[in-house]
């Protein structure tokens, strides 16, 4: 790999989360460029970080070609992904550039899954959900190795830090799908969803059945045939979308993000009924996502990747958690 190709492009960099991702890339002195559809916001950010920039809409194939030339990896930070993932993934397939996004939309994961063969032919790693799901998936992989023939995975996600405008808009694309679970290897709707209590260190918390993405991503990394997911809050689309999105704040302030932590608790049951539990103690959501996606991008920049459609766990196993600052996995029962 030539040294010229050691660069990263962040598309949607001037969004709320994109800016924090770019700031993290600066912190690690990564060689990167930014892109986005808004000329003023993109140029302002490029000036602030003193990095090259590109302005183009997500449908502009020629502009993608130009911007991805000499890049090794793209972070697509522009969501809702319903409107950006297909174009950005295709651009990466055409350019032979590894693809990462921070989507929480299940349809984006399915799209990545459907492009597996093309990604292999292009020699790229295609990973959707490289934000909060990096430590989540690492936790699932960790537990799946502690029992014989793991049969069931249950995950509770404790979110701290409110929601960005982009997350409120995107969560509509999750809430609309209903309460999906994986049962006997198939994705089905749970017709009788019930809350479940999870243990996050000292505290216990009742979480609500919510399809978070592990039914696709952690199935990819562990092949566990039965997966149920729970969230500590209602998805914002269920009670915030009546508000005009223009009136929503961009997202939590730096102080608000620093004031609490996220927890991800999981349990896996083996074929003999043995249950193992662990949890991940991590920075709050909008700090964790940038730390996570940059951890994965950094691995790719060091030529550590697996070609084809990958989840964080299928590409990196539980090891990736060590790359995420202030994040640790704690076993509860062995
Ligand atoms: N699961 C996770 O780990 C996690 C965590 C955080 C965020 N997210 C997801 O990341 C996405 C971005 O969140 P955010 O908080 O940064 O939202 P945001 O502040 O609204 O920023 C969205 C960014 O995407 C751009 N964008 C939106 N639609 C576009 C389109 N059709 N074409 C080109 N650019 C487009 C916006 O450009 P303009 O400024 O021009 O509108 C902006 O730069 C959301 O989907 C959110 O759910 C996921």
Short mmCIF file of N, CA and C in Angstrom, two decimals, residues 138-316:
data_model
loop_
_atom_site.label_atom_id
_atom_site.label_comp_id
_atom_site.label_asym_id
_atom_site.label_seq_id
_atom_site.Cartn_x
_atom_site.Cartn_y
_atom_site.Cartn_z
N UNK A 138 -18.44 -6.31 20.19
CA UNK A 138 -17.28 -6.93 20.86
C UNK A 138 -17.75 -7.70 22.10
N UNK A 139 -18.71 -7.12 22.81
CA UNK A 139 -19.27 -7.78 24.01
C UNK A 139 -19.98 -9.08 23.62
N UNK A 140 -20.75 -9.04 22.53
CA UNK A 140 -21.46 -10.24 22.07
C UNK A 140 -20.46 -11.34 21.70
N UNK A 141 -19.39 -10.96 21.01
CA UNK A 141 -18.37 -11.94 20.60
C UNK A 141 -17.71 -12.54 21.86
N UNK A 142 -17.40 -11.68 22.81
CA UNK A 142 -16.74 -12.13 24.06
C UNK A 142 -17.59 -13.20 24.75
N UNK A 143 -18.88 -12.90 24.95
CA UNK A 143 -19.73 -13.84 25.67
C UNK A 143 -19.98 -15.12 24.87
N UNK A 144 -20.07 -14.99 23.55
CA UNK A 144 -20.37 -16.16 22.72
C UNK A 144 -19.26 -17.22 22.82
N UNK A 145 -18.06 -16.77 23.24
CA UNK A 145 -16.95 -17.72 23.32
C UNK A 145 -16.88 -18.43 24.69
N UNK A 146 -17.75 -18.00 25.62
CA UNK A 146 -17.69 -18.55 26.98
C UNK A 146 -18.65 -19.71 27.21
N UNK A 147 -19.51 -19.99 26.22
CA UNK A 147 -20.44 -21.12 26.37
C UNK A 147 -20.34 -22.03 25.15
N UNK A 148 -20.83 -23.25 25.33
CA UNK A 148 -20.82 -24.18 24.21
C UNK A 148 -22.03 -23.91 23.33
N UNK A 149 -21.84 -23.85 22.03
CA UNK A 149 -22.89 -23.59 21.05
C UNK A 149 -23.90 -22.54 21.54
N UNK A 150 -23.51 -21.29 21.56
CA UNK A 150 -24.41 -20.24 22.07
C UNK A 150 -25.74 -20.22 21.32
N UNK A 151 -26.83 -20.17 22.07
CA UNK A 151 -28.17 -20.27 21.48
C UNK A 151 -28.94 -18.96 21.53
N UNK A 152 -28.67 -18.17 22.59
CA UNK A 152 -29.46 -16.95 22.75
C UNK A 152 -28.60 -15.80 23.25
N UNK A 153 -28.85 -14.62 22.67
CA UNK A 153 -28.18 -13.38 23.11
C UNK A 153 -29.26 -12.37 23.47
N UNK A 154 -29.15 -11.80 24.68
CA UNK A 154 -30.05 -10.70 25.05
C UNK A 154 -29.17 -9.52 25.44
N UNK A 155 -29.47 -8.35 24.88
CA UNK A 155 -28.63 -7.17 25.13
C UNK A 155 -29.50 -6.00 25.61
N UNK A 156 -29.06 -5.35 26.67
CA UNK A 156 -29.72 -4.13 27.15
C UNK A 156 -28.79 -2.95 26.96
N UNK A 157 -29.31 -1.87 26.40
CA UNK A 157 -28.48 -0.71 26.08
C UNK A 157 -28.94 0.48 26.91
N UNK A 158 -28.05 0.97 27.76
CA UNK A 158 -28.38 2.14 28.58
C UNK A 158 -27.74 3.37 27.95
N UNK A 159 -28.59 4.24 27.44
CA UNK A 159 -28.07 5.41 26.71
C UNK A 159 -28.04 6.63 27.62
N UNK A 160 -26.96 7.41 27.51
CA UNK A 160 -26.88 8.67 28.23
C UNK A 160 -26.55 9.80 27.26
N UNK A 161 -27.17 10.95 27.44
CA UNK A 161 -26.73 12.13 26.69
C UNK A 161 -27.76 12.69 25.72
N UNK A 162 -29.00 12.22 25.79
CA UNK A 162 -30.02 12.79 24.89
C UNK A 162 -29.78 12.36 23.45
N UNK A 163 -30.43 13.07 22.54
CA UNK A 163 -30.34 12.68 21.13
C UNK A 163 -30.03 13.89 20.26
N UNK A 164 -29.26 13.65 19.21
CA UNK A 164 -29.02 14.71 18.24
C UNK A 164 -30.22 14.80 17.31
N UNK A 165 -30.31 15.91 16.62
CA UNK A 165 -31.39 16.10 15.64
C UNK A 165 -31.36 14.96 14.62
N UNK A 166 -30.15 14.63 14.15
CA UNK A 166 -29.99 13.56 13.15
C UNK A 166 -30.48 12.22 13.69
N UNK A 167 -30.23 11.96 14.97
CA UNK A 167 -30.67 10.69 15.54
C UNK A 167 -32.19 10.64 15.66
N UNK A 168 -32.79 11.78 16.01
CA UNK A 168 -34.26 11.81 16.12
C UNK A 168 -34.86 11.48 14.75
N UNK A 169 -34.34 12.11 13.72
CA UNK A 169 -34.87 11.88 12.37
C UNK A 169 -34.63 10.43 11.93
N UNK A 170 -33.43 9.91 12.21
CA UNK A 170 -33.08 8.57 11.76
C UNK A 170 -33.84 7.49 12.52
N UNK A 171 -34.17 7.77 13.78
CA UNK A 171 -34.80 6.71 14.59
C UNK A 171 -36.20 6.36 14.08
N UNK A 172 -36.75 7.26 13.26
CA UNK A 172 -38.03 6.95 12.61
C UNK A 172 -37.87 5.69 11.74
N UNK A 173 -36.70 5.57 11.11
CA UNK A 173 -36.44 4.42 10.22
C UNK A 173 -36.21 3.13 11.01
N UNK A 174 -36.07 3.25 12.33
CA UNK A 174 -35.95 2.05 13.17
C UNK A 174 -37.33 1.73 13.77
N UNK A 175 -37.97 2.78 14.32
CA UNK A 175 -39.25 2.58 14.99
C UNK A 175 -40.31 2.03 14.02
N UNK A 176 -40.24 2.45 12.75
CA UNK A 176 -41.24 2.01 11.77
C UNK A 176 -41.21 0.51 11.51
N UNK A 177 -40.09 -0.13 11.86
CA UNK A 177 -39.96 -1.56 11.55
C UNK A 177 -40.67 -2.46 12.55
N UNK A 178 -41.11 -1.90 13.69
CA UNK A 178 -41.71 -2.72 14.74
C UNK A 178 -40.62 -3.35 15.60
N UNK A 179 -41.03 -4.18 16.60
CA UNK A 179 -40.06 -4.79 17.50
C UNK A 179 -39.54 -6.09 16.86
N UNK A 180 -38.43 -5.95 16.16
CA UNK A 180 -37.87 -7.12 15.46
C UNK A 180 -36.90 -7.87 16.38
N UNK A 181 -36.92 -9.18 16.25
CA UNK A 181 -35.96 -10.02 16.98
C UNK A 181 -35.45 -11.08 16.00
N UNK A 182 -34.40 -11.79 16.39
CA UNK A 182 -33.99 -12.93 15.58
C UNK A 182 -34.40 -14.20 16.33
N UNK A 183 -35.12 -15.06 15.63
CA UNK A 183 -35.59 -16.30 16.25
C UNK A 183 -35.27 -17.45 15.31
N UNK A 184 -34.59 -18.44 15.84
CA UNK A 184 -34.17 -19.61 15.04
C UNK A 184 -33.51 -19.16 13.72
N UNK A 185 -32.73 -18.11 13.79
CA UNK A 185 -31.96 -17.65 12.62
C UNK A 185 -32.70 -16.66 11.74
N UNK A 186 -34.01 -16.50 11.94
CA UNK A 186 -34.79 -15.60 11.07
C UNK A 186 -35.16 -14.31 11.81
N UNK A 187 -35.27 -13.20 11.06
CA UNK A 187 -35.73 -11.95 11.67
C UNK A 187 -37.26 -11.95 11.60
N UNK A 188 -37.88 -11.82 12.77
CA UNK A 188 -39.35 -11.80 12.82
C UNK A 188 -39.79 -10.66 13.75
N UNK A 189 -41.08 -10.34 13.72
CA UNK A 189 -41.59 -9.32 14.65
C UNK A 189 -42.03 -10.00 15.94
N UNK A 190 -41.63 -9.43 17.05
CA UNK A 190 -42.08 -9.94 18.35
C UNK A 190 -43.46 -9.37 18.64
N UNK A 191 -44.45 -10.23 18.65
CA UNK A 191 -45.84 -9.76 18.80
C UNK A 191 -46.19 -9.49 20.26
N UNK A 192 -45.36 -9.98 21.19
CA UNK A 192 -45.66 -9.76 22.61
C UNK A 192 -44.41 -9.27 23.35
N UNK A 193 -43.93 -8.08 22.95
CA UNK A 193 -42.68 -7.59 23.56
C UNK A 193 -42.85 -7.21 25.04
N UNK A 194 -41.94 -7.67 25.87
CA UNK A 194 -42.00 -7.37 27.31
C UNK A 194 -40.69 -6.74 27.75
N UNK A 195 -40.74 -5.79 28.70
CA UNK A 195 -39.49 -5.20 29.19
C UNK A 195 -38.63 -6.24 29.93
N UNK A 196 -37.36 -5.91 30.09
CA UNK A 196 -36.45 -6.83 30.81
C UNK A 196 -35.47 -6.00 31.64
N UNK A 197 -35.14 -6.53 32.82
CA UNK A 197 -34.20 -5.82 33.70
C UNK A 197 -32.78 -6.30 33.42
N UNK A 198 -31.86 -5.34 33.25
CA UNK A 198 -30.44 -5.66 33.04
C UNK A 198 -29.63 -5.03 34.16
N UNK A 199 -28.47 -5.63 34.40
CA UNK A 199 -27.59 -5.13 35.44
C UNK A 199 -26.42 -4.39 34.81
N UNK A 200 -26.30 -3.11 35.15
CA UNK A 200 -25.18 -2.29 34.65
C UNK A 200 -24.33 -1.95 35.87
N UNK A 201 -23.38 -2.79 36.19
CA UNK A 201 -22.55 -2.55 37.37
C UNK A 201 -23.39 -2.57 38.61
N UNK A 202 -23.39 -1.44 39.35
CA UNK A 202 -24.12 -1.42 40.62
C UNK A 202 -25.62 -1.35 40.39
N UNK A 203 -26.02 -0.70 39.32
CA UNK A 203 -27.45 -0.44 39.14
C UNK A 203 -28.15 -1.45 38.24
N UNK A 204 -29.43 -1.62 38.48
CA UNK A 204 -30.27 -2.45 37.60
C UNK A 204 -31.26 -1.52 36.92
N UNK A 205 -31.63 -1.86 35.72
CA UNK A 205 -32.52 -0.97 34.97
C UNK A 205 -33.45 -1.77 34.07
N UNK A 206 -34.72 -1.38 34.09
CA UNK A 206 -35.66 -2.05 33.18
C UNK A 206 -35.55 -1.41 31.80
N UNK A 207 -35.35 -2.22 30.77
CA UNK A 207 -35.19 -1.70 29.41
C UNK A 207 -36.33 -2.21 28.52
N UNK A 208 -36.61 -1.43 27.47
CA UNK A 208 -37.76 -1.73 26.61
C UNK A 208 -37.33 -2.48 25.35
N UNK A 209 -38.11 -3.49 24.93
CA UNK A 209 -37.74 -4.23 23.72
C UNK A 209 -37.63 -3.29 22.52
N UNK A 210 -36.47 -3.28 21.86
CA UNK A 210 -36.20 -2.34 20.75
C UNK A 210 -35.18 -2.98 19.81
N UNK A 211 -35.45 -3.02 18.52
CA UNK A 211 -34.43 -3.58 17.62
C UNK A 211 -33.31 -2.57 17.40
N UNK A 212 -32.11 -2.91 17.88
CA UNK A 212 -31.02 -1.94 17.82
C UNK A 212 -30.04 -2.20 16.69
N UNK A 213 -30.05 -3.40 16.15
CA UNK A 213 -29.11 -3.68 15.06
C UNK A 213 -28.29 -4.94 15.29
N UNK A 214 -28.22 -5.36 16.56
CA UNK A 214 -27.48 -6.58 16.88
C UNK A 214 -28.11 -7.79 16.21
N UNK A 215 -29.40 -7.72 15.92
CA UNK A 215 -30.05 -8.86 15.25
C UNK A 215 -29.43 -9.09 13.87
N UNK A 216 -28.78 -8.08 13.32
CA UNK A 216 -28.06 -8.28 12.06
C UNK A 216 -26.55 -8.33 12.32
N UNK A 217 -26.04 -7.34 13.04
CA UNK A 217 -24.58 -7.24 13.20
C UNK A 217 -24.01 -8.35 14.09
N UNK A 218 -24.67 -8.59 15.23
CA UNK A 218 -24.11 -9.62 16.12
C UNK A 218 -24.45 -11.02 15.61
N UNK A 219 -25.44 -11.13 14.77
CA UNK A 219 -25.69 -12.41 14.09
C UNK A 219 -24.54 -12.69 13.13
N UNK A 220 -24.11 -11.66 12.44
CA UNK A 220 -22.97 -11.79 11.52
C UNK A 220 -21.72 -12.25 12.30
N UNK A 221 -21.49 -11.64 13.47
CA UNK A 221 -20.23 -11.94 14.17
C UNK A 221 -20.30 -13.20 15.02
N UNK A 222 -21.50 -13.60 15.47
CA UNK A 222 -21.56 -14.75 16.40
C UNK A 222 -22.39 -15.92 15.87
N UNK A 223 -23.27 -15.65 14.89
CA UNK A 223 -24.20 -16.69 14.38
C UNK A 223 -25.15 -17.20 15.46
N UNK A 224 -25.31 -16.45 16.56
CA UNK A 224 -26.28 -16.87 17.59
C UNK A 224 -27.68 -16.77 16.98
N UNK A 225 -28.47 -17.87 17.00
CA UNK A 225 -29.71 -17.88 16.24
C UNK A 225 -30.87 -17.10 16.86
N UNK A 226 -30.77 -16.80 18.17
CA UNK A 226 -31.87 -16.08 18.84
C UNK A 226 -31.30 -14.82 19.50
N UNK A 227 -31.78 -13.66 19.04
CA UNK A 227 -31.23 -12.39 19.57
C UNK A 227 -32.38 -11.43 19.89
N UNK A 228 -32.34 -10.93 21.13
CA UNK A 228 -33.33 -9.91 21.53
C UNK A 228 -32.59 -8.71 22.08
N UNK A 229 -33.11 -7.51 21.78
CA UNK A 229 -32.45 -6.29 22.21
C UNK A 229 -33.41 -5.36 22.96
N UNK A 230 -32.83 -4.61 23.89
CA UNK A 230 -33.63 -3.74 24.76
C UNK A 230 -32.92 -2.41 24.92
N UNK A 231 -33.71 -1.35 25.07
CA UNK A 231 -33.14 0.01 25.16
C UNK A 231 -33.68 0.68 26.43
N UNK A 232 -32.85 1.51 27.05
CA UNK A 232 -33.26 2.13 28.32
C UNK A 232 -34.30 3.23 28.13
N UNK A 233 -34.47 3.69 26.91
CA UNK A 233 -35.41 4.79 26.63
C UNK A 233 -36.33 4.39 25.49
N UNK A 234 -37.38 5.19 25.30
CA UNK A 234 -38.15 5.02 24.07
C UNK A 234 -37.32 5.61 22.93
N UNK A 235 -37.40 5.04 21.74
CA UNK A 235 -36.71 5.67 20.60
C UNK A 235 -37.28 7.08 20.43
N UNK A 236 -36.42 8.07 20.15
CA UNK A 236 -36.93 9.44 20.12
C UNK A 236 -38.03 9.65 19.08
N UNK A 237 -38.01 8.85 18.01
CA UNK A 237 -39.04 9.04 16.96
C UNK A 237 -40.43 8.79 17.52
N UNK A 238 -40.53 7.96 18.58
CA UNK A 238 -41.85 7.63 19.08
C UNK A 238 -42.50 8.78 19.85
N UNK A 239 -41.68 9.66 20.43
CA UNK A 239 -42.34 10.76 21.14
C UNK A 239 -41.76 12.15 20.85
N UNK A 240 -40.80 12.23 19.91
CA UNK A 240 -40.23 13.56 19.63
C UNK A 240 -40.51 14.05 18.22
N UNK A 241 -41.01 13.16 17.36
CA UNK A 241 -41.12 13.57 15.96
C UNK A 241 -42.25 14.56 15.68
N UNK A 242 -43.16 14.67 16.63
CA UNK A 242 -44.22 15.67 16.45
C UNK A 242 -43.63 17.07 16.50
N UNK A 243 -42.47 17.16 17.16
CA UNK A 243 -41.79 18.46 17.23
C UNK A 243 -41.21 18.75 15.85
N UNK A 244 -41.17 20.00 15.48
CA UNK A 244 -40.53 20.36 14.22
C UNK A 244 -39.02 20.13 14.37
N UNK A 245 -38.42 19.24 13.51
CA UNK A 245 -36.99 18.95 13.66
C UNK A 245 -36.13 20.20 13.69
N UNK A 246 -36.56 21.24 12.97
CA UNK A 246 -35.78 22.49 12.95
C UNK A 246 -35.67 23.10 14.35
N UNK A 247 -36.64 22.77 15.22
CA UNK A 247 -36.61 23.34 16.57
C UNK A 247 -35.81 22.49 17.56
N UNK A 248 -35.36 21.34 17.12
CA UNK A 248 -34.60 20.48 18.04
C UNK A 248 -33.17 21.00 18.16
N UNK A 249 -32.55 20.80 19.33
CA UNK A 249 -31.13 21.18 19.44
C UNK A 249 -30.28 20.25 18.58
N UNK A 250 -29.08 20.73 18.14
CA UNK A 250 -28.21 19.88 17.32
C UNK A 250 -27.87 18.58 18.04
N UNK A 251 -27.67 18.69 19.37
CA UNK A 251 -27.29 17.52 20.17
C UNK A 251 -26.78 18.00 21.51
N UNK A 252 -26.42 17.06 22.41
CA UNK A 252 -25.93 17.49 23.73
C UNK A 252 -24.64 18.29 23.64
N UNK A 253 -24.47 19.22 24.58
CA UNK A 253 -23.24 20.02 24.62
C UNK A 253 -22.08 19.14 25.12
N UNK A 254 -20.86 19.66 24.99
CA UNK A 254 -19.69 18.89 25.43
C UNK A 254 -19.81 18.55 26.93
N UNK A 255 -20.29 19.53 27.72
CA UNK A 255 -20.43 19.29 29.17
C UNK A 255 -21.49 18.23 29.44
N UNK A 256 -22.59 18.31 28.69
CA UNK A 256 -23.65 17.30 28.88
C UNK A 256 -23.13 15.91 28.51
N UNK A 257 -22.35 15.84 27.45
CA UNK A 257 -21.82 14.53 27.02
C UNK A 257 -20.86 13.96 28.08
N UNK A 258 -20.17 14.87 28.76
CA UNK A 258 -19.16 14.40 29.73
C UNK A 258 -19.79 14.04 31.08
N UNK A 259 -21.08 14.36 31.25
CA UNK A 259 -21.68 14.22 32.59
C UNK A 259 -22.21 12.82 32.90
N UNK A 260 -22.17 11.91 31.95
CA UNK A 260 -22.70 10.57 32.24
C UNK A 260 -22.05 9.52 31.36
N UNK A 261 -22.49 8.26 31.51
CA UNK A 261 -21.87 7.16 30.77
C UNK A 261 -22.92 6.27 30.15
N UNK A 262 -22.51 5.55 29.12
CA UNK A 262 -23.37 4.53 28.52
C UNK A 262 -23.04 3.18 29.15
N UNK A 263 -24.03 2.29 29.17
CA UNK A 263 -23.79 0.91 29.61
C UNK A 263 -24.39 -0.04 28.60
N UNK A 264 -23.70 -1.12 28.32
CA UNK A 264 -24.26 -2.15 27.44
C UNK A 264 -24.13 -3.46 28.20
N UNK A 265 -25.29 -4.06 28.54
CA UNK A 265 -25.27 -5.31 29.30
C UNK A 265 -25.76 -6.43 28.40
N UNK A 266 -25.11 -7.60 28.51
CA UNK A 266 -25.53 -8.71 27.65
C UNK A 266 -25.47 -10.03 28.38
N UNK A 267 -26.32 -10.95 27.95
CA UNK A 267 -26.24 -12.32 28.46
C UNK A 267 -26.39 -13.30 27.32
N UNK A 268 -25.61 -14.38 27.40
CA UNK A 268 -25.63 -15.40 26.35
C UNK A 268 -25.90 -16.75 27.01
N UNK A 269 -26.80 -17.53 26.40
CA UNK A 269 -27.13 -18.86 26.91
C UNK A 269 -26.58 -19.91 25.95
N UNK A 270 -25.90 -20.88 26.50
CA UNK A 270 -25.34 -21.96 25.69
C UNK A 270 -26.34 -23.10 25.53
N UNK A 271 -25.99 -24.11 24.74
CA UNK A 271 -26.91 -25.21 24.43
C UNK A 271 -27.25 -26.04 25.68
N UNK A 272 -26.33 -26.00 26.68
CA UNK A 272 -26.60 -26.75 27.92
C UNK A 272 -27.32 -25.89 28.96
N UNK A 273 -27.74 -24.71 28.58
CA UNK A 273 -28.48 -23.84 29.51
C UNK A 273 -27.59 -22.92 30.32
N UNK A 274 -26.27 -23.05 30.19
CA UNK A 274 -25.36 -22.17 30.94
C UNK A 274 -25.53 -20.72 30.46
N UNK A 275 -25.64 -19.79 31.43
CA UNK A 275 -25.80 -18.38 31.07
C UNK A 275 -24.57 -17.60 31.53
N UNK A 276 -24.01 -16.78 30.64
CA UNK A 276 -22.89 -15.91 31.02
C UNK A 276 -23.32 -14.46 30.78
N UNK A 277 -22.84 -13.58 31.68
CA UNK A 277 -23.24 -12.17 31.59
C UNK A 277 -22.03 -11.26 31.71
N UNK A 278 -22.09 -10.15 31.03
CA UNK A 278 -21.04 -9.13 31.14
C UNK A 278 -21.64 -7.79 30.74
N UNK A 279 -20.91 -6.73 31.03
CA UNK A 279 -21.38 -5.43 30.55
C UNK A 279 -20.20 -4.55 30.17
N UNK A 280 -20.51 -3.56 29.38
CA UNK A 280 -19.48 -2.61 28.94
C UNK A 280 -19.81 -1.25 29.54
N UNK A 281 -18.83 -0.67 30.19
CA UNK A 281 -18.95 0.68 30.75
C UNK A 281 -18.21 1.60 29.78
N UNK A 282 -18.93 2.59 29.23
CA UNK A 282 -18.35 3.38 28.13
C UNK A 282 -18.76 4.85 28.24
N UNK A 283 -18.04 5.72 27.56
CA UNK A 283 -18.45 7.14 27.53
C UNK A 283 -19.86 7.29 26.97
N UNK A 284 -20.48 8.41 27.21
CA UNK A 284 -21.86 8.62 26.75
C UNK A 284 -21.90 8.58 25.21
N UNK A 285 -23.10 8.33 24.67
CA UNK A 285 -23.29 7.99 23.26
C UNK A 285 -22.54 8.83 22.24
N UNK A 286 -22.66 10.15 22.32
CA UNK A 286 -22.07 10.97 21.25
C UNK A 286 -20.57 11.21 21.45
N UNK A 287 -20.01 10.71 22.56
CA UNK A 287 -18.56 10.62 22.67
C UNK A 287 -18.11 9.23 22.22
N UNK A 288 -18.91 8.22 22.57
CA UNK A 288 -18.52 6.83 22.26
C UNK A 288 -18.49 6.58 20.75
N UNK A 289 -19.48 7.11 20.03
CA UNK A 289 -19.54 6.85 18.59
C UNK A 289 -18.29 7.35 17.85
N UNK A 290 -17.89 8.62 18.03
CA UNK A 290 -16.67 9.08 17.37
C UNK A 290 -15.42 8.29 17.78
N UNK A 291 -15.30 7.98 19.09
CA UNK A 291 -14.13 7.20 19.54
C UNK A 291 -14.11 5.84 18.85
N UNK A 292 -15.31 5.27 18.66
CA UNK A 292 -15.41 3.91 18.10
C UNK A 292 -15.12 3.90 16.61
N UNK A 293 -15.76 4.80 15.87
CA UNK A 293 -15.58 4.75 14.41
C UNK A 293 -14.15 5.13 14.02
N UNK A 294 -13.56 6.03 14.79
CA UNK A 294 -12.17 6.39 14.50
C UNK A 294 -11.24 5.23 14.89
N UNK A 295 -11.59 4.48 15.94
CA UNK A 295 -10.78 3.30 16.30
C UNK A 295 -10.76 2.32 15.13
N UNK A 296 -11.92 2.11 14.48
CA UNK A 296 -11.98 1.18 13.35
C UNK A 296 -11.23 1.77 12.15
N UNK A 297 -11.46 3.05 11.86
CA UNK A 297 -10.76 3.68 10.73
C UNK A 297 -9.25 3.59 10.91
N UNK A 298 -8.82 3.78 12.14
CA UNK A 298 -7.39 3.74 12.45
C UNK A 298 -6.82 2.36 12.15
N UNK A 299 -7.59 1.31 12.50
CA UNK A 299 -7.14 -0.06 12.18
C UNK A 299 -6.97 -0.21 10.65
N UNK A 300 -7.97 0.31 9.91
CA UNK A 300 -7.91 0.17 8.45
C UNK A 300 -6.70 0.91 7.90
N UNK A 301 -6.45 2.10 8.46
CA UNK A 301 -5.29 2.87 8.00
C UNK A 301 -3.98 2.14 8.28
N UNK A 302 -4.05 1.19 9.24
CA UNK A 302 -2.86 0.37 9.52
C UNK A 302 -2.95 -0.97 8.78
N UNK A 303 -3.83 -0.99 7.75
CA UNK A 303 -4.03 -2.19 6.92
C UNK A 303 -4.60 -3.38 7.68
N UNK A 304 -5.36 -3.12 8.73
CA UNK A 304 -6.02 -4.19 9.48
C UNK A 304 -7.51 -4.17 9.10
N UNK A 305 -7.90 -5.03 8.19
CA UNK A 305 -9.30 -5.10 7.75
C UNK A 305 -9.56 -6.48 7.17
N UNK A 306 -10.87 -6.79 7.01
CA UNK A 306 -11.28 -8.06 6.38
C UNK A 306 -12.19 -7.69 5.23
N UNK A 307 -11.94 -8.21 4.06
CA UNK A 307 -12.78 -7.77 2.94
C UNK A 307 -14.18 -8.39 3.00
N UNK A 308 -15.12 -7.71 2.34
CA UNK A 308 -16.52 -8.14 2.32
C UNK A 308 -17.33 -7.37 3.35
N UNK A 309 -18.61 -7.74 3.44
CA UNK A 309 -19.49 -7.14 4.46
C UNK A 309 -19.04 -7.63 5.83
N UNK A 310 -18.82 -6.72 6.73
CA UNK A 310 -18.36 -7.09 8.07
C UNK A 310 -19.12 -6.30 9.12
N UNK A 311 -19.26 -6.92 10.29
CA UNK A 311 -19.70 -6.17 11.46
C UNK A 311 -18.43 -5.86 12.26
N UNK A 312 -18.53 -4.96 13.25
CA UNK A 312 -17.30 -4.69 14.03
C UNK A 312 -16.72 -5.97 14.63
N UNK A 313 -17.59 -6.83 15.16
CA UNK A 313 -17.11 -8.06 15.80
C UNK A 313 -16.58 -9.08 14.81
N UNK A 314 -17.17 -9.16 13.61
CA UNK A 314 -16.68 -10.16 12.65
C UNK A 314 -15.31 -9.75 12.11
N UNK A 315 -15.06 -8.47 12.06
CA UNK A 315 -13.75 -8.00 11.55
C UNK A 315 -12.68 -8.01 12.65
N UNK A 316 -13.05 -7.63 13.86
CA UNK A 316 -12.02 -7.38 14.88
C UNK A 316 -12.18 -8.17 16.17
#
